[in-house]
Short mmCIF file of C-alpha atoms in Angstrom, two decimals:
data_model
loop_
_atom_site.label_atom_id
_atom_site.label_comp_id
_atom_site.label_asym_id
_atom_site.label_seq_id
_atom_site.Cartn_x
_atom_site.Cartn_y
_atom_site.Cartn_z
CA MET A 12 13.48 -12.35 75.03
CA ASP A 13 12.76 -13.18 78.39
CA THR A 14 9.56 -15.34 78.98
CA THR A 15 7.20 -12.30 80.21
CA PHE A 16 7.97 -10.60 76.68
CA SER A 17 7.08 -13.42 75.23
CA ALA A 18 4.76 -14.43 76.92
CA ILE A 19 3.23 -10.83 76.65
CA ALA A 20 3.99 -10.44 72.93
CA ASN A 21 1.90 -14.49 72.37
CA ASN A 22 -1.52 -12.25 73.50
CA ILE A 23 -1.41 -9.08 72.16
CA LYS A 24 -0.59 -11.04 68.67
CA THR A 25 -3.05 -13.73 69.21
CA ARG A 26 -5.77 -11.07 70.15
CA ARG A 27 -8.83 -11.35 67.52
CA THR A 28 -12.06 -10.41 66.88
CA ILE A 29 -14.32 -13.38 67.17
CA LYS A 30 -18.18 -12.23 66.37
CA PRO A 31 -21.00 -12.93 68.85
CA SER A 32 -23.23 -15.07 66.06
CA THR A 33 -19.78 -17.68 66.30
CA MET A 34 -19.48 -17.54 70.50
CA ASN A 35 -20.51 -20.99 71.84
CA GLY A 36 -23.15 -19.54 73.98
CA ASN A 37 -20.84 -21.42 77.69
CA LYS A 38 -21.48 -18.97 79.99
CA ILE A 39 -17.85 -17.77 81.59
CA PRO A 40 -17.75 -16.93 85.13
CA ASN A 41 -18.79 -13.41 86.70
CA GLY A 42 -14.66 -14.04 87.83
CA HIS A 43 -13.27 -14.26 85.15
CA ILE A 44 -14.58 -10.69 83.74
CA ALA A 45 -14.28 -9.37 87.57
CA SER A 46 -9.75 -10.28 86.30
CA ILE A 47 -10.07 -8.77 83.18
CA LEU A 48 -12.65 -5.97 84.07
CA GLU A 49 -9.56 -5.24 86.78
CA LEU A 50 -7.54 -4.95 83.99
CA ALA A 51 -8.97 -2.61 82.59
CA ASP A 52 -8.47 -0.18 85.54
CA TRP A 53 -4.96 -0.32 85.49
CA ALA A 54 -5.01 1.47 81.63
CA PRO A 55 -2.47 4.70 81.73
CA THR A 56 -4.91 8.09 83.17
CA HIS A 57 -3.72 11.40 82.87
CA GLY A 58 -4.82 13.65 85.94
CA LEU A 59 -5.32 10.77 86.87
CA THR A 60 -9.05 11.11 85.83
CA GLU A 61 -9.72 7.07 85.59
CA PRO A 62 -12.49 7.07 83.09
CA TRP A 63 -13.34 4.46 81.70
CA ARG A 64 -16.20 3.08 83.39
CA PHE A 65 -18.76 -0.59 82.30
CA ILE A 66 -22.13 -1.20 82.36
CA VAL A 67 -21.73 -5.22 83.05
CA PHE A 68 -24.52 -6.99 80.76
CA GLU A 69 -24.75 -10.78 82.65
CA THR A 70 -28.16 -11.84 80.07
CA PRO A 71 -26.92 -10.29 77.09
CA THR A 72 -30.76 -11.21 75.15
CA GLU A 73 -31.26 -8.57 78.38
CA PHE A 74 -29.09 -5.92 76.33
CA CYS A 75 -29.94 -6.79 73.18
CA ALA A 76 -33.91 -6.24 74.11
CA GLN A 77 -32.93 -2.87 75.26
CA HIS A 78 -31.03 -1.98 72.22
CA ALA A 79 -33.74 -3.10 70.18
CA GLU A 80 -36.06 -0.60 71.32
CA ILE A 81 -34.11 2.28 71.65
CA TYR A 82 -32.94 1.69 68.03
CA LYS A 83 -37.62 1.75 67.81
CA GLN A 84 -37.75 4.95 69.57
CA ALA A 85 -35.44 7.19 68.15
CA ASN A 86 -36.89 4.92 64.47
CA PRO A 87 -40.14 6.24 64.40
CA GLY A 88 -42.11 5.86 60.94
CA GLU A 89 -40.95 5.20 57.70
CA SER A 90 -37.57 5.33 59.06
CA PHE A 91 -37.82 2.37 60.95
CA ASN A 92 -36.42 -0.87 59.59
CA PRO A 93 -37.71 -4.04 60.71
CA THR A 94 -34.45 -6.51 60.11
CA THR A 95 -32.05 -4.04 61.20
CA TYR A 96 -34.97 -4.26 65.43
CA THR A 97 -34.29 -8.55 64.96
CA ASN A 98 -30.90 -7.80 64.75
CA LEU A 99 -30.47 -5.81 67.18
CA THR A 100 -32.62 -7.85 69.23
CA ASN A 101 -30.28 -11.07 68.18
CA GLN A 102 -26.95 -10.54 68.23
CA GLY A 103 -26.23 -11.46 71.64
CA ASN A 104 -27.52 -14.65 71.68
CA ASN A 105 -24.42 -16.22 71.44
CA ALA A 106 -23.03 -14.74 73.57
CA SER A 107 -22.07 -14.85 78.05
CA HIS A 108 -22.14 -11.22 78.95
CA VAL A 109 -22.19 -7.39 77.18
CA VAL A 110 -20.20 -4.61 78.99
CA ILE A 111 -20.46 -1.43 77.50
CA ALA A 112 -17.24 0.64 77.20
CA ILE A 113 -17.71 4.24 78.47
CA MET A 114 -15.45 7.62 78.71
CA LYS A 115 -16.55 9.59 81.63
CA ARG A 116 -15.17 12.39 81.23
CA GLY A 117 -13.48 13.34 84.40
CA ASP A 118 -13.04 16.76 85.81
CA LEU A 119 -10.07 18.82 85.05
CA PRO A 120 -11.36 20.68 82.06
CA LYS A 121 -7.22 21.38 81.32
CA ILE A 122 -7.31 17.47 80.62
CA PRO A 123 -8.08 17.07 76.46
CA VAL A 124 -11.14 14.87 76.07
CA PHE A 125 -9.43 13.23 72.90
CA GLU A 126 -7.19 12.49 75.84
CA GLU A 127 -9.66 10.71 77.82
CA VAL A 128 -11.21 9.35 75.15
CA ILE A 129 -7.13 7.59 74.11
CA SER A 130 -7.18 6.43 77.98
CA ALA A 131 -10.46 4.88 78.01
CA SER A 132 -9.67 3.40 74.92
CA CYS A 133 -6.68 1.65 76.77
CA ALA A 134 -8.28 0.77 79.30
CA VAL A 135 -11.22 -0.99 76.93
CA GLN A 136 -6.99 -3.01 74.81
CA ASN A 137 -6.61 -4.43 78.88
CA LEU A 138 -9.53 -5.96 78.68
CA LEU A 139 -9.15 -7.32 75.25
CA LEU A 140 -5.70 -8.89 75.79
CA GLY A 141 -6.83 -10.33 79.40
CA ALA A 142 -10.67 -11.42 77.64
CA THR A 143 -7.79 -13.71 75.29
CA ALA A 144 -5.41 -14.50 77.98
CA LEU A 145 -8.36 -17.19 80.18
CA ASN A 146 -9.59 -17.32 75.70
CA ILE A 147 -12.41 -16.04 76.13
CA GLY A 148 -13.23 -14.11 72.85
CA ALA A 149 -14.63 -11.09 72.45
CA PHE A 150 -15.71 -8.61 69.54
CA TRP A 151 -15.56 -4.48 69.88
CA SER A 152 -18.79 -2.79 68.35
CA THR A 153 -19.78 0.50 67.32
CA GLY A 154 -22.49 -0.06 65.77
CA GLY A 155 -26.39 0.34 66.11
CA MET A 156 -27.29 2.38 68.50
CA ALA A 157 -24.37 2.26 70.38
CA LEU A 158 -23.06 5.80 69.16
CA LYS A 159 -26.35 7.68 68.64
CA PRO A 160 -26.94 10.78 71.13
CA ALA A 161 -30.23 8.38 72.53
CA PHE A 162 -28.26 5.58 73.21
CA ALA A 163 -25.95 7.60 75.82
CA GLU A 164 -29.49 8.45 77.46
CA HIS A 165 -31.08 5.28 77.94
CA PHE A 166 -27.86 4.19 80.13
CA GLY A 167 -27.40 8.25 82.12
CA LEU A 168 -23.95 9.95 80.08
CA GLY A 169 -23.32 13.21 80.86
CA ALA A 170 -23.17 15.83 78.26
CA GLU A 171 -19.40 15.19 77.72
CA ASP A 172 -19.65 11.76 78.47
CA GLN A 173 -19.03 8.69 75.14
CA VAL A 174 -20.00 5.55 75.05
CA LEU A 175 -16.63 3.91 72.60
CA GLY A 176 -18.08 0.69 71.88
CA VAL A 177 -19.79 -2.78 72.85
CA LEU A 178 -17.94 -5.49 74.00
CA TYR A 179 -19.55 -8.55 73.24
CA LEU A 180 -18.10 -11.56 75.03
CA GLY A 181 -17.94 -15.06 74.45
CA TYR A 182 -16.61 -18.23 74.64
CA THR A 183 -15.68 -19.71 70.89
CA ASP A 184 -14.56 -22.65 68.98
CA GLN A 185 -13.14 -20.17 65.72
CA GLN A 186 -10.13 -19.12 65.90
CA PRO A 187 -9.23 -17.11 63.02
CA GLU A 188 -5.96 -16.22 61.28
CA GLY A 189 -3.98 -13.08 62.36
CA LYS A 190 -2.75 -11.26 59.53
CA ARG A 191 -1.30 -7.35 58.93
CA ASN A 192 -1.99 -6.36 55.25
CA THR A 193 0.66 -4.12 55.23
CA PRO A 194 4.13 -4.52 56.53
CA ILE A 195 5.62 -3.34 59.89
CA ALA A 196 8.69 -2.05 57.93
CA GLU A 197 6.40 0.35 55.35
CA LYS A 198 4.83 2.59 59.03
CA ILE A 199 8.53 3.20 60.91
CA THR A 200 10.35 5.45 60.27
CA TRP A 201 13.14 6.14 62.14
CA GLN A 202 14.97 9.68 63.00
CA LYS A 203 18.11 9.73 64.05
#
């Protein structure tokens, strides 16, 4: 195999989910964040709709405070859990940046919504692989309020737009082992 393939394969195989609690709090240069967002912009796109959008928080604690307040407002009275509120408030304490990944529905109705979601998800994968290449840890979260209507409304999304998740980015001193539970041979069927 050539060196380009080997470098790409190594990057893909070493990408890991790094929980925000294991990030070390060191700041990523904004230029690095801009560079990985530029890689995201090169995702496949049917009809050139380019449905990916990103909201970047340079101060994760600002995002986390907003996230916790969205939770609090959406869960009044007995449905409010103070532990959940505290966890959301502190989730990004060790992260450097938080990025909200969004699928912004294109203006070509002939393109199915699922294709727009797939395309925007490819943009997120490009971002994650770029982060790996720069030794940046990343955690793609759909927890908390991320997939709730109140979250989308707070960030001004349109009726057909979708939040794909919240990406916590930061440096880490830990690199977990990678593993797969099912051998690749069991996932592929070759046809003649």
